[in-house]
């Protein structure tokens, strides 16, 4: 599932964002700017909802630091201010879109889906794709053409992560944090085990999908062998 980081100090509003988006986004919540910056720096999220006025660091400061670290995750900024100067400042530091409080859930969903479609070319509401490989987000299934690719839960999550980030280097640490979570008691070596299993199941589909190992760096989804 695609991952959302909600940086919002109003817990009720944050919980509402999580509830509204739960059908297609898995959420992590941060309740102040410093905590939000820590999570955002992991660079494992597909979209960020960022409040403007927060303790520790405000939204402008958080976003400025993320962009300074070359983290290009799309950001939807929330604000109670409707002034043009505030919006201009937000866009100048790297915001992708703005939403003024209070807002309707339908507008939040529309704006988040628009950001995901812009940054994930294969994204649709219920599926993502890479060449002839299609993943159904709700059912957690994979198909190449009409043929099912048998994947268990974590294998599916791993493949989905790569398809969301084609031609990008993904480190073992990013995979572990994304799939198993920061507080998991599992060893990071589990990544290699699941990568091996996933490659075996994709062996017959190298013309559609191939995951390269970059030694001491990470992994990368590349074009298939016949492309």
PDB file of C-alpha atoms in Angstrom:
ATOM      1  CA  UNK A   1       0.000   0.000   0.000  1.00  0.00           C
ATOM      2  CA  UNK A   2       1.150   3.564  -0.683  1.00  0.00           C
ATOM      3  CA  UNK A   3       2.405   5.376   2.414  1.00  0.00           C
ATOM      4  CA  UNK A   4       1.258   8.704   3.807  1.00  0.00           C
ATOM      5  CA  UNK A   5       3.021  10.783   6.459  1.00  0.00           C
ATOM      6  CA  UNK A   6       0.640  13.075   8.367  1.00  0.00           C
ATOM      7  CA  UNK A   7       2.429  15.884  10.235  1.00  0.00           C
ATOM      8  CA  UNK A   8      -0.326  17.615  12.200  1.00  0.00           C
ATOM      9  CA  UNK A   9      -0.417  18.619  15.885  1.00  0.00           C
ATOM     10  CA  UNK A  10      -4.223  18.417  16.122  1.00  0.00           C
ATOM     11  CA  UNK A  11      -4.701  14.713  16.858  1.00  0.00           C
ATOM     12  CA  UNK A  12      -8.388  14.729  15.991  1.00  0.00           C
ATOM     13  CA  UNK A  13      -7.712  16.221  12.562  1.00  0.00           C
ATOM     14  CA  UNK A  14      -4.758  13.887  12.034  1.00  0.00           C
ATOM     15  CA  UNK A  15      -6.912  10.874  12.899  1.00  0.00           C
ATOM     16  CA  UNK A  16      -9.577  12.069  10.477  1.00  0.00           C
ATOM     17  CA  UNK A  17      -7.028  12.286   7.640  1.00  0.00           C
ATOM     18  CA  UNK A  18      -5.882   8.744   8.411  1.00  0.00           C
ATOM     19  CA  UNK A  19      -9.462   7.449   8.471  1.00  0.00           C
ATOM     20  CA  UNK A  20     -10.446   9.157   5.212  1.00  0.00           C
ATOM     21  CA  UNK A  21      -7.419   7.798   3.318  1.00  0.00           C
ATOM     22  CA  UNK A  22      -7.119   4.316   4.844  1.00  0.00           C
ATOM     23  CA  UNK A  23      -8.492   2.496   1.782  1.00  0.00           C
ATOM     24  CA  UNK A  24      -5.485   3.365  -0.371  1.00  0.00           C
ATOM     25  CA  UNK A  25      -2.861   4.831   1.991  1.00  0.00           C
ATOM     26  CA  UNK A  26      -1.027   3.415   4.999  1.00  0.00           C
ATOM     27  CA  UNK A  27      -0.370   6.273   7.401  1.00  0.00           C
ATOM     28  CA  UNK A  28       2.284   7.322   9.892  1.00  0.00           C
ATOM     29  CA  UNK A  29       1.420  10.201  12.222  1.00  0.00           C
ATOM     30  CA  UNK A  30       3.701  12.872  13.683  1.00  0.00           C
ATOM     31  CA  UNK A  31       2.369  15.493  16.079  1.00  0.00           C
ATOM     32  CA  UNK A  32       5.046  18.176  15.948  1.00  0.00           C
ATOM     33  CA  UNK A  33       7.450  19.544  13.362  1.00  0.00           C
ATOM     34  CA  UNK A  34      10.608  17.939  14.732  1.00  0.00           C
ATOM     35  CA  UNK A  35       9.045  14.476  14.802  1.00  0.00           C
ATOM     36  CA  UNK A  36       7.638  15.024  11.334  1.00  0.00           C
ATOM     37  CA  UNK A  37      11.038  16.016   9.975  1.00  0.00           C
ATOM     38  CA  UNK A  38      12.586  12.865  11.474  1.00  0.00           C
ATOM     39  CA  UNK A  39      10.067  10.623   9.717  1.00  0.00           C
ATOM     40  CA  UNK A  40      10.185  12.589   6.493  1.00  0.00           C
ATOM     41  CA  UNK A  41      13.969  12.287   6.293  1.00  0.00           C
ATOM     42  CA  UNK A  42      13.648   8.503   6.017  1.00  0.00           C
ATOM     43  CA  UNK A  43      12.387   9.112   2.456  1.00  0.00           C
ATOM     44  CA  UNK A  44      10.031   6.116   2.493  1.00  0.00           C
ATOM     45  CA  UNK A  45       6.717   7.933   2.025  1.00  0.00           C
ATOM     46  CA  UNK A  46       4.751   8.536  -1.176  1.00  0.00           C
ATOM     47  CA  UNK A  47       3.009  11.722  -0.055  1.00  0.00           C
ATOM     48  CA  UNK A  48       3.065  14.029   2.985  1.00  0.00           C
ATOM     49  CA  UNK A  49       0.249  16.052   4.563  1.00  0.00           C
ATOM     50  CA  UNK A  50       1.970  18.883   6.440  1.00  0.00           C
ATOM     51  CA  UNK A  51       0.344  21.381   8.796  1.00  0.00           C
ATOM     52  CA  UNK A  52       1.682  24.928   8.714  1.00  0.00           C
ATOM     53  CA  UNK A  53       1.439  25.964  12.383  1.00  0.00           C
ATOM     54  CA  UNK A  54       2.982  23.423  14.776  1.00  0.00           C
ATOM     55  CA  UNK A  55       5.185  23.294  17.897  1.00  0.00           C
ATOM     56  CA  UNK A  56       8.939  22.629  17.699  1.00  0.00           C
ATOM     57  CA  UNK A  57       9.146  23.531  13.992  1.00  0.00           C
ATOM     58  CA  UNK A  58       6.524  25.045  11.721  1.00  0.00           C
ATOM     59  CA  UNK A  59       5.562  23.573   8.371  1.00  0.00           C
ATOM     60  CA  UNK A  60       7.729  25.987   6.392  1.00  0.00           C
ATOM     61  CA  UNK A  61      10.817  24.957   8.392  1.00  0.00           C
ATOM     62  CA  UNK A  62      10.079  21.249   8.058  1.00  0.00           C
ATOM     63  CA  UNK A  63       9.549  21.474   4.311  1.00  0.00           C
ATOM     64  CA  UNK A  64      12.608  23.657   3.777  1.00  0.00           C
ATOM     65  CA  UNK A  65      14.793  21.077   5.551  1.00  0.00           C
ATOM     66  CA  UNK A  66      13.295  18.175   3.566  1.00  0.00           C
ATOM     67  CA  UNK A  67      13.948  19.897   0.258  1.00  0.00           C
ATOM     68  CA  UNK A  68      17.451  20.875   1.407  1.00  0.00           C
ATOM     69  CA  UNK A  69      18.118  17.152   1.898  1.00  0.00           C
ATOM     70  CA  UNK A  70      16.869  16.487  -1.674  1.00  0.00           C
ATOM     71  CA  UNK A  71      13.753  14.656  -0.470  1.00  0.00           C
ATOM     72  CA  UNK A  72      11.204  15.281  -3.212  1.00  0.00           C
ATOM     73  CA  UNK A  73       8.167  13.552  -1.681  1.00  0.00           C
ATOM     74  CA  UNK A  74       5.064  15.514  -2.769  1.00  0.00           C
ATOM     75  CA  UNK A  75       3.696  17.668   0.045  1.00  0.00           C
ATOM     76  CA  UNK A  76       0.136  18.885   0.590  1.00  0.00           C
ATOM     77  CA  UNK A  77       0.309  21.743   3.067  1.00  0.00           C
ATOM     78  CA  UNK A  78      -2.588  22.398   5.465  1.00  0.00           C
ATOM     79  CA  UNK A  79      -3.192  25.894   6.799  1.00  0.00           C
ATOM     80  CA  UNK A  80      -5.847  27.976   8.501  1.00  0.00           C
ATOM     81  CA  UNK A  81      -4.491  30.971   6.596  1.00  0.00           C
ATOM     82  CA  UNK A  82      -6.060  31.812   3.262  1.00  0.00           C
ATOM     83  CA  UNK A  83      -3.745  34.696   2.376  1.00  0.00           C
ATOM     84  CA  UNK A  84      -1.906  34.644  -0.942  1.00  0.00           C
ATOM     85  CA  UNK A  85       1.406  35.554   0.738  1.00  0.00           C
ATOM     86  CA  UNK A  86       1.300  32.414   2.890  1.00  0.00           C
ATOM     87  CA  UNK A  87       0.591  30.247  -0.151  1.00  0.00           C
ATOM     88  CA  UNK A  88       3.392  31.850  -2.147  1.00  0.00           C
ATOM     89  CA  UNK A  89       5.824  31.243   0.714  1.00  0.00           C
ATOM     90  CA  UNK A  90       4.735  27.600   0.903  1.00  0.00           C
ATOM     91  CA  UNK A  91       5.288  27.042  -2.804  1.00  0.00           C
ATOM     92  CA  UNK A  92       8.646  28.821  -2.628  1.00  0.00           C
ATOM     93  CA  UNK A  93       9.956  26.386  -0.013  1.00  0.00           C
ATOM     94  CA  UNK A  94       8.697  23.368  -1.967  1.00  0.00           C
ATOM     95  CA  UNK A  95       4.999  22.684  -1.321  1.00  0.00           C
ATOM     96  CA  UNK A  96       3.170  20.900  -4.145  1.00  0.00           C
ATOM     97  CA  UNK A  97      -0.352  21.895  -3.151  1.00  0.00           C
ATOM     98  CA  UNK A  98      -2.274  23.827  -0.513  1.00  0.00           C
ATOM     99  CA  UNK A  99      -5.491  23.062   1.373  1.00  0.00           C
ATOM    100  CA  UNK A 100      -7.150  25.612   3.658  1.00  0.00           C
ATOM    101  CA  UNK A 101      -8.856  24.476   6.879  1.00  0.00           C
ATOM    102  CA  UNK A 102     -11.642  23.581   7.316  1.00  0.00           C
ATOM    103  CA  UNK A 103     -11.876  21.386   4.250  1.00  0.00           C
ATOM    104  CA  UNK A 104     -14.170  18.693   2.865  1.00  0.00           C
ATOM    105  CA  UNK A 105     -12.929  15.097   2.844  1.00  0.00           C
ATOM    106  CA  UNK A 106     -13.682  14.852  -0.879  1.00  0.00           C
ATOM    107  CA  UNK A 107     -11.309  17.730  -1.623  1.00  0.00           C
ATOM    108  CA  UNK A 108      -8.562  16.172   0.493  1.00  0.00           C
ATOM    109  CA  UNK A 109      -8.924  12.882  -1.385  1.00  0.00           C
ATOM    110  CA  UNK A 110      -8.980  14.612  -4.757  1.00  0.00           C
ATOM    111  CA  UNK A 111      -5.812  16.572  -4.044  1.00  0.00           C
ATOM    112  CA  UNK A 112      -3.896  13.587  -2.642  1.00  0.00           C
ATOM    113  CA  UNK A 113      -4.843  11.373  -5.587  1.00  0.00           C
ATOM    114  CA  UNK A 114      -3.816  14.121  -8.002  1.00  0.00           C
ATOM    115  CA  UNK A 115      -0.386  14.341  -6.349  1.00  0.00           C
ATOM    116  CA  UNK A 116       0.045  10.562  -6.490  1.00  0.00           C
ATOM    117  CA  UNK A 117      -0.938  10.416 -10.157  1.00  0.00           C
ATOM    118  CA  UNK A 118       1.568  13.172 -10.898  1.00  0.00           C
ATOM    119  CA  UNK A 119       4.469  11.392  -9.182  1.00  0.00           C
ATOM    120  CA  UNK A 120       3.515   7.741  -9.840  1.00  0.00           C
ATOM    121  CA  UNK A 121       2.754   7.454 -13.528  1.00  0.00           C
ATOM    122  CA  UNK A 122       1.049   4.072 -13.118  1.00  0.00           C
ATOM    123  CA  UNK A 123      -1.124   5.104 -10.172  1.00  0.00           C
ATOM    124  CA  UNK A 124      -4.882   4.702 -10.355  1.00  0.00           C
ATOM    125  CA  UNK A 125      -7.274   4.524  -7.440  1.00  0.00           C
ATOM    126  CA  UNK A 126      -7.134   0.749  -7.155  1.00  0.00           C
ATOM    127  CA  UNK A 127      -3.990  -0.216  -9.028  1.00  0.00           C
ATOM    128  CA  UNK A 128      -0.455   0.642 -10.045  1.00  0.00           C
ATOM    129  CA  UNK A 129       1.407  -0.737 -13.019  1.00  0.00           C
ATOM    130  CA  UNK A 130       4.829  -1.208 -14.559  1.00  0.00           C
ATOM    131  CA  UNK A 131       4.858  -2.169 -18.225  1.00  0.00           C
ATOM    132  CA  UNK A 132       2.593  -5.243 -18.417  1.00  0.00           C
ATOM    133  CA  UNK A 133       2.685  -5.921 -14.669  1.00  0.00           C
ATOM    134  CA  UNK A 134      -0.390  -4.694 -12.752  1.00  0.00           C
ATOM    135  CA  UNK A 135      -0.835  -4.642  -8.976  1.00  0.00           C
ATOM    136  CA  UNK A 136      -4.281  -4.376  -7.428  1.00  0.00           C
ATOM    137  CA  UNK A 137      -3.839  -2.231  -4.314  1.00  0.00           C
ATOM    138  CA  UNK A 138      -7.014  -3.328  -2.526  1.00  0.00           C
ATOM    139  CA  UNK A 139      -6.720  -7.045  -3.256  1.00  0.00           C
ATOM    140  CA  UNK A 140      -2.900  -7.113  -3.009  1.00  0.00           C
ATOM    141  CA  UNK A 141      -2.581  -9.228  -6.153  1.00  0.00           C
ATOM    142  CA  UNK A 142      -0.167  -9.089  -9.076  1.00  0.00           C
ATOM    143  CA  UNK A 143      -0.703  -9.998 -12.727  1.00  0.00           C
ATOM    144  CA  UNK A 144       1.427 -10.042 -15.845  1.00  0.00           C
ATOM    145  CA  UNK A 145      -1.137  -9.863 -18.615  1.00  0.00           C
ATOM    146  CA  UNK A 146      -3.788 -12.369 -17.541  1.00  0.00           C
ATOM    147  CA  UNK A 147      -1.355 -14.517 -15.545  1.00  0.00           C
ATOM    148  CA  UNK A 148      -1.338 -14.259 -11.743  1.00  0.00           C
ATOM    149  CA  UNK A 149       1.999 -13.853  -9.962  1.00  0.00           C
ATOM    150  CA  UNK A 150       1.775 -15.718  -6.633  1.00  0.00           C
ATOM    151  CA  UNK A 151       3.051 -13.418  -3.874  1.00  0.00           C
ATOM    152  CA  UNK A 152       2.649 -13.469  -0.099  1.00  0.00           C
ATOM    153  CA  UNK A 153       1.968 -10.272   1.878  1.00  0.00           C
ATOM    154  CA  UNK A 154       5.498  -8.937   2.336  1.00  0.00           C
ATOM    155  CA  UNK A 155       6.562 -10.006  -1.159  1.00  0.00           C
ATOM    156  CA  UNK A 156       3.655  -8.021  -2.564  1.00  0.00           C
ATOM    157  CA  UNK A 157       4.544  -4.990  -0.417  1.00  0.00           C
ATOM    158  CA  UNK A 158       8.148  -5.188  -1.583  1.00  0.00           C
ATOM    159  CA  UNK A 159       7.213  -5.357  -5.256  1.00  0.00           C
ATOM    160  CA  UNK A 160       4.753  -2.493  -4.853  1.00  0.00           C
ATOM    161  CA  UNK A 161       7.492  -0.338  -3.307  1.00  0.00           C
ATOM    162  CA  UNK A 162       9.794  -0.936  -6.278  1.00  0.00           C
ATOM    163  CA  UNK A 163       7.069  -0.215  -8.820  1.00  0.00           C
ATOM    164  CA  UNK A 164       6.330   3.058  -7.059  1.00  0.00           C
ATOM    165  CA  UNK A 165      10.007   4.004  -7.440  1.00  0.00           C
ATOM    166  CA  UNK A 166      11.254   2.741 -10.837  1.00  0.00           C
ATOM    167  CA  UNK A 167      14.871   3.430 -11.835  1.00  0.00           C
ATOM    168  CA  UNK A 168      15.616   4.708  -8.321  1.00  0.00           C
ATOM    169  CA  UNK A 169      18.146   3.269  -5.884  1.00  0.00           C
ATOM    170  CA  UNK A 170      16.430   1.935  -2.765  1.00  0.00           C
ATOM    171  CA  UNK A 171      18.648   1.013   0.147  1.00  0.00           C
ATOM    172  CA  UNK A 172      18.211  -2.031   2.340  1.00  0.00           C
ATOM    173  CA  UNK A 173      17.514   0.290   5.279  1.00  0.00           C
ATOM    174  CA  UNK A 174      14.748   2.097   3.400  1.00  0.00           C
ATOM    175  CA  UNK A 175      13.135  -1.215   2.483  1.00  0.00           C
ATOM    176  CA  UNK A 176      13.280  -2.440   6.064  1.00  0.00           C
ATOM    177  CA  UNK A 177      11.801   0.764   7.491  1.00  0.00           C
ATOM    178  CA  UNK A 178       9.091   0.882   4.827  1.00  0.00           C
ATOM    179  CA  UNK A 179       7.978  -2.775   4.912  1.00  0.00           C
ATOM    180  CA  UNK A 180       8.734  -3.879   8.464  1.00  0.00           C
ATOM    181  CA  UNK A 181       8.750  -0.554  10.298  1.00  0.00           C
ATOM    182  CA  UNK A 182      11.144   1.409  12.479  1.00  0.00           C
ATOM    183  CA  UNK A 183      10.223  -0.444  15.658  1.00  0.00           C
ATOM    184  CA  UNK A 184      10.282  -3.964  14.219  1.00  0.00           C
ATOM    185  CA  UNK A 185      12.209  -6.548  16.236  1.00  0.00           C
ATOM    186  CA  UNK A 186      13.044  -8.436  13.044  1.00  0.00           C
ATOM    187  CA  UNK A 187      16.662  -8.361  11.827  1.00  0.00           C
ATOM    188  CA  UNK A 188      17.421  -6.290   8.729  1.00  0.00           C
ATOM    189  CA  UNK A 189      18.748  -9.473   7.082  1.00  0.00           C
ATOM    190  CA  UNK A 190      15.108 -10.367   6.424  1.00  0.00           C
ATOM    191  CA  UNK A 191      15.306  -7.972   3.460  1.00  0.00           C
ATOM    192  CA  UNK A 192      17.775 -10.235   1.643  1.00  0.00           C
ATOM    193  CA  UNK A 193      15.601 -13.273   2.304  1.00  0.00           C
ATOM    194  CA  UNK A 194      12.510 -11.636   0.826  1.00  0.00           C
ATOM    195  CA  UNK A 195      14.460 -10.177  -2.089  1.00  0.00           C
ATOM    196  CA  UNK A 196      15.660 -13.668  -2.952  1.00  0.00           C
ATOM    197  CA  UNK A 197      12.129 -15.076  -2.740  1.00  0.00           C
ATOM    198  CA  UNK A 198      10.701 -12.255  -4.834  1.00  0.00           C
ATOM    199  CA  UNK A 199      13.317 -12.698  -7.547  1.00  0.00           C
ATOM    200  CA  UNK A 200      12.529 -16.404  -7.799  1.00  0.00           C
ATOM    201  CA  UNK A 201       8.848 -15.648  -8.337  1.00  0.00           C
ATOM    202  CA  UNK A 202       9.652 -13.003 -10.951  1.00  0.00           C
ATOM    203  CA  UNK A 203      12.109 -15.232 -12.808  1.00  0.00           C
ATOM    204  CA  UNK A 204       9.623 -15.957 -15.603  1.00  0.00           C
ATOM    205  CA  UNK A 205       8.832 -12.283 -16.108  1.00  0.00           C
ATOM    206  CA  UNK A 206      12.251 -10.736 -16.728  1.00  0.00           C
ATOM    207  CA  UNK A 207      10.930  -9.266 -19.964  1.00  0.00           C
ATOM    208  CA  UNK A 208       8.594  -7.124 -17.834  1.00  0.00           C
ATOM    209  CA  UNK A 209      10.385  -6.521 -14.546  1.00  0.00           C
ATOM    210  CA  UNK A 210      13.903  -6.837 -13.245  1.00  0.00           C
ATOM    211  CA  UNK A 211      15.400  -5.821  -9.899  1.00  0.00           C
ATOM    212  CA  UNK A 212      19.142  -5.207  -9.931  1.00  0.00           C
ATOM    213  CA  UNK A 213      21.428  -5.435  -6.899  1.00  0.00           C
ATOM    214  CA  UNK A 214      23.870  -2.541  -6.571  1.00  0.00           C
ATOM    215  CA  UNK A 215      26.545  -3.904  -4.299  1.00  0.00           C
ATOM    216  CA  UNK A 216      26.921  -2.046  -1.000  1.00  0.00           C
ATOM    217  CA  UNK A 217      24.329   0.479  -2.198  1.00  0.00           C
ATOM    218  CA  UNK A 218      20.903  -1.127  -2.591  1.00  0.00           C
ATOM    219  CA  UNK A 219      18.477  -2.269  -5.271  1.00  0.00           C
ATOM    220  CA  UNK A 220      16.892  -0.791  -8.375  1.00  0.00           C
ATOM    221  CA  UNK A 221      13.900  -1.700 -10.525  1.00  0.00           C
ATOM    222  CA  UNK A 222      15.003  -1.493 -14.173  1.00  0.00           C
ATOM    223  CA  UNK A 223      13.494  -2.203 -17.550  1.00  0.00           C
ATOM    224  CA  UNK A 224      13.108  -5.871 -18.486  1.00  0.00           C
ATOM    225  CA  UNK A 225      15.696  -7.772 -20.470  1.00  0.00           C
ATOM    226  CA  UNK A 226      13.772  -7.506 -23.758  1.00  0.00           C
ATOM    227  CA  UNK A 227      13.363  -3.707 -23.568  1.00  0.00           C
TER     228      UNK A 227
END
